[in-house]
Amino acid sequence: MQKKIIAPMKILKVALIALFTSTLLVSCFEDQDDNAISASEISDFVWKGMNAFYLYKDFKPDLANDRFSSNEEYASYLNSYSGPEDLFDDLIYQRQTVDRFSVLVDDYIALEQLFSGVTKNNGMEFGLFRFSSSSSNLYGYVRYILPNTDAQAKGLMRGDLFNAVNGTQLTVDNWRSLLGQDSYTINLATYNDNGTATVADDSVEPTSESV
């Protein structure tokens, strides 16, 4: 699958990243109808895109221009991750508090249709977090509710949390299929900081409410 990176950046860089991604897709990847792209090739694409355009690059030592002394060291670094998604997540700067909105999408055709105004939406714009770096379970948060949509009519609000869809826990493996349906029920959750200032003991707990 071909992947594009959407990361926060200065306004002047928006046109540059559009040019970068379209050029890189044309120049680096062959016709994918006949040739599959390996995970390492996608990881290479992800790292180079983040290295070139990521707003918080200076805070991530692994994105430094001089991070690798040889191609072999670079390849070994990429291969140390189980897939491009894990690499991308590891390169995000302080996901919980600073960069909460960068995402990696696996369907660039759908993304370009979205940019062109061709989309289908229930009105709930959301983001996803892992429960912890070692867990495959996810929870979602509502980023924005579009006006005059089904999500608004159902009473969803920005900041609402959910951890399951149709009663099934969200994971790194199933969230696309669960949230890609035309109709579904989200199971709401609450954030519990356990009365401390640290995030290590924080948890997301399911409620009996659903939408």
mmCIF file of C-alpha atoms in Angstrom:
data_model
loop_
_atom_site.group_PDB
_atom_site.id
_atom_site.type_symbol
_atom_site.label_atom_id
_atom_site.label_comp_id
_atom_site.label_asym_id
_atom_site.label_seq_id
_atom_site.Cartn_x
_atom_site.Cartn_y
_atom_site.Cartn_z
ATOM 1 C CA MET A 1 0.000 0.000 0.000
ATOM 2 C CA GLN A 2 1.178 3.535 -0.699
ATOM 3 C CA LYS A 3 1.074 5.906 2.232
ATOM 4 C CA LYS A 4 1.064 9.649 2.655
ATOM 5 C CA ILE A 5 2.019 11.626 5.702
ATOM 6 C CA ILE A 6 -0.158 14.406 7.083
ATOM 7 C CA ALA A 7 1.799 16.307 9.695
ATOM 8 C CA PRO A 8 1.401 19.824 11.127
ATOM 9 C CA MET A 9 3.584 22.357 9.364
ATOM 10 C CA LYS A 10 3.953 26.032 8.681
ATOM 11 C CA ILE A 11 1.542 27.404 6.094
ATOM 12 C CA LEU A 12 4.337 28.092 3.630
ATOM 13 C CA LYS A 13 5.226 24.396 3.600
ATOM 14 C CA VAL A 14 1.788 23.154 2.543
ATOM 15 C CA ALA A 15 2.439 23.586 -1.167
ATOM 16 C CA LEU A 16 5.900 22.073 -0.778
ATOM 17 C CA ILE A 17 4.694 18.876 0.850
ATOM 18 C CA ALA A 18 2.023 18.421 -1.806
ATOM 19 C CA LEU A 19 4.738 18.731 -4.448
ATOM 20 C CA PHE A 20 7.103 16.489 -2.473
ATOM 21 C CA THR A 21 4.648 13.660 -1.951
ATOM 22 C CA SER A 22 3.342 13.649 -5.511
ATOM 23 C CA THR A 23 6.885 13.760 -6.918
ATOM 24 C CA LEU A 24 8.149 11.043 -4.594
ATOM 25 C CA LEU A 25 5.272 8.750 -5.450
ATOM 26 C CA VAL A 26 6.010 9.133 -9.142
ATOM 27 C CA SER A 27 9.783 8.919 -8.968
ATOM 28 C CA CYS A 28 10.331 6.218 -6.354
ATOM 29 C CA PHE A 29 7.511 3.740 -6.848
ATOM 30 C CA GLU A 30 6.841 1.668 -9.915
ATOM 31 C CA ASP A 31 3.378 0.885 -11.230
ATOM 32 C CA GLN A 32 1.767 -0.845 -8.249
ATOM 33 C CA ASP A 33 -0.719 -2.748 -10.408
ATOM 34 C CA ASP A 34 2.168 -5.080 -11.225
ATOM 35 C CA ASN A 35 4.729 -4.596 -8.433
ATOM 36 C CA ALA A 36 4.007 -4.732 -4.708
ATOM 37 C CA ILE A 37 5.754 -2.261 -2.414
ATOM 38 C CA SER A 38 7.641 -3.773 0.493
ATOM 39 C CA ALA A 39 7.165 -2.568 4.067
ATOM 40 C CA SER A 40 10.762 -1.322 4.125
ATOM 41 C CA GLU A 41 10.155 0.847 1.051
ATOM 42 C CA ILE A 42 7.146 2.435 2.717
ATOM 43 C CA SER A 43 9.145 2.929 5.922
ATOM 44 C CA ASP A 44 11.848 4.644 3.857
ATOM 45 C CA PHE A 45 9.183 6.907 2.358
ATOM 46 C CA VAL A 46 7.784 7.703 5.811
ATOM 47 C CA TRP A 47 11.178 8.522 7.362
ATOM 48 C CA LYS A 48 12.294 10.707 4.454
ATOM 49 C CA GLY A 49 8.992 12.580 4.434
ATOM 50 C CA MET A 50 9.204 13.234 8.158
ATOM 51 C CA ASN A 51 12.882 14.190 7.872
ATOM 52 C CA ALA A 52 12.074 16.732 5.167
ATOM 53 C CA PHE A 53 8.896 18.337 6.468
ATOM 54 C CA TYR A 54 8.031 17.437 10.048
ATOM 55 C CA LEU A 55 7.469 20.538 12.176
ATOM 56 C CA TYR A 56 8.957 18.917 15.295
ATOM 57 C CA LYS A 57 11.962 17.357 13.565
ATOM 58 C CA ASP A 58 14.449 19.200 15.790
ATOM 59 C CA PHE A 59 12.978 17.485 18.851
ATOM 60 C CA LYS A 60 13.373 13.962 17.406
ATOM 61 C CA PRO A 61 17.043 12.827 17.273
ATOM 62 C CA ASP A 62 16.102 9.924 14.984
ATOM 63 C CA LEU A 63 15.109 12.468 12.308
ATOM 64 C CA ALA A 64 18.447 14.302 12.323
ATOM 65 C CA ASN A 65 20.180 14.582 8.959
ATOM 66 C CA ASP A 66 23.324 12.997 10.405
ATOM 67 C CA ARG A 67 21.480 10.282 12.345
ATOM 68 C CA PHE A 68 22.911 7.414 10.272
ATOM 69 C CA SER A 69 26.543 6.879 9.318
ATOM 70 C CA SER A 70 25.807 4.390 6.529
ATOM 71 C CA ASN A 71 23.023 2.968 4.390
ATOM 72 C CA GLU A 72 23.352 -0.283 6.311
ATOM 73 C CA GLU A 73 22.727 1.459 9.639
ATOM 74 C CA TYR A 74 19.720 3.240 8.145
ATOM 75 C CA ALA A 75 18.298 -0.018 6.764
ATOM 76 C CA SER A 76 18.815 -1.738 10.100
ATOM 77 C CA TYR A 77 16.952 1.094 11.841
ATOM 78 C CA LEU A 78 13.977 0.836 9.484
ATOM 79 C CA ASN A 79 13.866 -2.942 9.831
ATOM 80 C CA SER A 80 13.825 -2.689 13.623
ATOM 81 C CA TYR A 81 10.158 -1.671 13.375
ATOM 82 C CA SER A 82 7.402 -4.159 12.685
ATOM 83 C CA GLY A 83 5.915 -1.861 10.054
ATOM 84 C CA PRO A 84 5.671 1.721 8.733
ATOM 85 C CA GLU A 85 2.871 2.537 11.176
ATOM 86 C CA ASP A 86 5.048 1.765 14.191
ATOM 87 C CA LEU A 87 7.909 3.801 12.727
ATOM 88 C CA PHE A 88 5.595 6.759 12.116
ATOM 89 C CA ASP A 89 4.159 6.591 15.632
ATOM 90 C CA ASP A 90 7.661 6.508 17.133
ATOM 91 C CA LEU A 91 8.690 9.595 15.172
ATOM 92 C CA ILE A 92 5.761 11.648 16.434
ATOM 93 C CA TYR A 93 6.799 14.204 19.062
ATOM 94 C CA GLN A 94 4.884 13.861 22.346
ATOM 95 C CA ARG A 95 1.732 12.350 20.868
ATOM 96 C CA GLN A 96 -0.304 12.773 24.041
ATOM 97 C CA THR A 97 0.367 16.461 24.639
ATOM 98 C CA VAL A 98 1.960 18.210 21.630
ATOM 99 C CA ASP A 99 1.404 16.551 18.260
ATOM 100 C CA ARG A 100 -2.005 14.931 18.606
ATOM 101 C CA PHE A 101 -3.109 15.366 15.009
ATOM 102 C CA SER A 102 -0.488 13.863 12.676
ATOM 103 C CA VAL A 103 -1.790 10.740 10.977
ATOM 104 C CA LEU A 104 -0.672 8.168 8.431
ATOM 105 C CA VAL A 105 -3.225 7.090 5.829
ATOM 106 C CA ASP A 106 -3.039 3.976 3.677
ATOM 107 C CA ASP A 107 -5.261 5.019 0.750
ATOM 108 C CA TYR A 108 -3.773 7.963 -1.104
ATOM 109 C CA ILE A 109 -6.510 7.862 -3.752
ATOM 110 C CA ALA A 110 -9.182 8.419 -1.096
ATOM 111 C CA LEU A 111 -6.989 11.144 0.412
ATOM 112 C CA GLU A 112 -6.670 12.975 -2.900
ATOM 113 C CA GLN A 113 -10.411 12.651 -3.437
ATOM 114 C CA LEU A 114 -10.843 14.233 -0.019
ATOM 115 C CA PHE A 115 -8.570 17.110 -1.046
ATOM 116 C CA SER A 116 -10.688 17.489 -4.195
ATOM 117 C CA GLY A 117 -13.895 17.698 -2.197
ATOM 118 C CA VAL A 118 -15.051 14.139 -2.936
ATOM 119 C CA THR A 119 -15.815 12.486 0.386
ATOM 120 C CA LYS A 120 -18.395 10.670 2.483
ATOM 121 C CA ASN A 121 -18.572 11.672 6.121
ATOM 122 C CA ASN A 122 -20.847 11.121 9.102
ATOM 123 C CA GLY A 123 -19.611 14.385 10.613
ATOM 124 C CA MET A 124 -17.287 12.996 13.296
ATOM 125 C CA GLU A 125 -13.637 13.913 12.795
ATOM 126 C CA PHE A 126 -11.578 11.794 15.187
ATOM 127 C CA GLY A 127 -8.066 10.868 16.271
ATOM 128 C CA LEU A 128 -6.711 7.656 17.772
ATOM 129 C CA PHE A 129 -4.204 6.884 20.534
ATOM 130 C CA ARG A 130 -2.607 3.697 21.775
ATOM 131 C CA PHE A 131 -3.358 2.862 25.405
ATOM 132 C CA SER A 132 0.408 2.446 25.838
ATOM 133 C CA SER A 133 3.479 1.936 23.667
ATOM 134 C CA SER A 134 3.315 -1.802 24.300
ATOM 135 C CA SER A 135 -0.432 -2.204 23.728
ATOM 136 C CA SER A 136 -2.218 -2.763 20.427
ATOM 137 C CA ASN A 137 -5.498 -1.427 21.863
ATOM 138 C CA LEU A 138 -6.628 2.052 20.835
ATOM 139 C CA TYR A 139 -9.041 4.671 22.039
ATOM 140 C CA GLY A 140 -10.488 7.496 19.988
ATOM 141 C CA TYR A 141 -11.265 11.135 20.681
ATOM 142 C CA VAL A 142 -13.619 13.432 18.803
ATOM 143 C CA ARG A 143 -11.607 16.251 17.262
ATOM 144 C CA TYR A 144 -14.444 18.129 15.599
ATOM 145 C CA ILE A 145 -18.124 17.743 14.743
ATOM 146 C CA LEU A 146 -19.209 19.054 11.353
ATOM 147 C CA PRO A 147 -22.432 21.094 11.406
ATOM 148 C CA ASN A 148 -25.668 19.692 9.985
ATOM 149 C CA THR A 149 -24.428 16.103 10.076
ATOM 150 C CA ASP A 150 -25.563 12.879 11.684
ATOM 151 C CA ALA A 151 -22.890 13.161 14.380
ATOM 152 C CA GLN A 152 -24.197 16.584 15.396
ATOM 153 C CA ALA A 153 -27.768 15.308 15.389
ATOM 154 C CA LYS A 154 -26.724 12.448 17.694
ATOM 155 C CA GLY A 155 -25.286 14.932 20.214
ATOM 156 C CA LEU A 156 -21.598 14.074 19.901
ATOM 157 C CA MET A 157 -19.229 16.788 21.054
ATOM 158 C CA ARG A 158 -15.566 17.658 20.606
ATOM 159 C CA GLY A 159 -13.534 15.920 23.285
ATOM 160 C CA ASP A 160 -15.775 12.861 23.598
ATOM 161 C CA LEU A 161 -13.796 9.633 23.998
ATOM 162 C CA PHE A 162 -14.604 6.153 22.713
ATOM 163 C CA ASN A 163 -12.782 2.861 22.981
ATOM 164 C CA ALA A 164 -14.942 0.434 20.990
ATOM 165 C CA VAL A 165 -17.147 0.227 17.907
ATOM 166 C CA ASN A 166 -20.209 -2.017 17.890
ATOM 167 C CA GLY A 167 -18.937 -3.391 21.193
ATOM 168 C CA THR A 168 -15.550 -4.406 19.759
ATOM 169 C CA GLN A 169 -12.376 -2.938 21.264
ATOM 170 C CA LEU A 170 -10.481 -0.751 18.798
ATOM 171 C CA THR A 171 -7.007 -2.059 17.919
ATOM 172 C CA VAL A 172 -4.229 -1.193 15.492
ATOM 173 C CA ASP A 173 -5.475 -4.042 13.286
ATOM 174 C CA ASN A 174 -9.231 -3.444 13.190
ATOM 175 C CA TRP A 175 -9.863 0.289 13.524
ATOM 176 C CA ARG A 176 -9.969 0.943 9.778
ATOM 177 C CA SER A 177 -12.644 -1.658 9.127
ATOM 178 C CA LEU A 178 -14.686 -0.753 12.233
ATOM 179 C CA LEU A 179 -14.684 2.992 11.576
ATOM 180 C CA GLY A 180 -14.898 2.625 7.796
ATOM 181 C CA GLN A 181 -18.482 1.368 7.834
ATOM 182 C CA ASP A 182 -21.363 3.520 6.607
ATOM 183 C CA SER A 183 -23.135 3.039 9.931
ATOM 184 C CA TYR A 184 -21.781 2.023 13.326
ATOM 185 C CA THR A 185 -22.128 2.561 17.066
ATOM 186 C CA ILE A 186 -19.290 4.017 19.129
ATOM 187 C CA ASN A 187 -18.970 2.997 22.769
ATOM 188 C CA LEU A 188 -18.070 6.031 24.844
ATOM 189 C CA ALA A 189 -15.320 6.156 27.468
ATOM 190 C CA THR A 190 -13.869 8.514 30.070
ATOM 191 C CA TYR A 191 -10.297 9.587 30.824
ATOM 192 C CA ASN A 192 -9.077 8.909 34.361
ATOM 193 C CA ASP A 193 -5.871 10.653 35.503
ATOM 194 C CA ASN A 194 -6.063 8.877 38.866
ATOM 195 C CA GLY A 195 -5.538 12.201 40.609
ATOM 196 C CA THR A 196 -1.867 12.530 39.652
ATOM 197 C CA ALA A 197 0.077 14.883 37.383
ATOM 198 C CA THR A 198 1.893 12.073 35.561
ATOM 199 C CA VAL A 199 0.436 10.227 32.578
ATOM 200 C CA ALA A 200 1.990 6.848 33.394
ATOM 201 C CA ASP A 201 -0.934 5.835 35.570
ATOM 202 C CA ASP A 202 -3.679 7.391 33.427
ATOM 203 C CA SER A 203 -6.343 5.161 31.941
ATOM 204 C CA VAL A 204 -9.320 5.241 29.578
ATOM 205 C CA GLU A 205 -12.340 3.511 31.045
ATOM 206 C CA PRO A 206 -15.468 2.380 29.184
ATOM 207 C CA THR A 207 -18.890 3.705 30.133
ATOM 208 C CA SER A 208 -22.365 2.317 29.509
ATOM 209 C CA GLU A 209 -23.119 5.056 26.958
ATOM 210 C CA SER A 210 -23.038 4.567 23.198
ATOM 211 C CA VAL A 211 -23.917 6.628 20.123
#
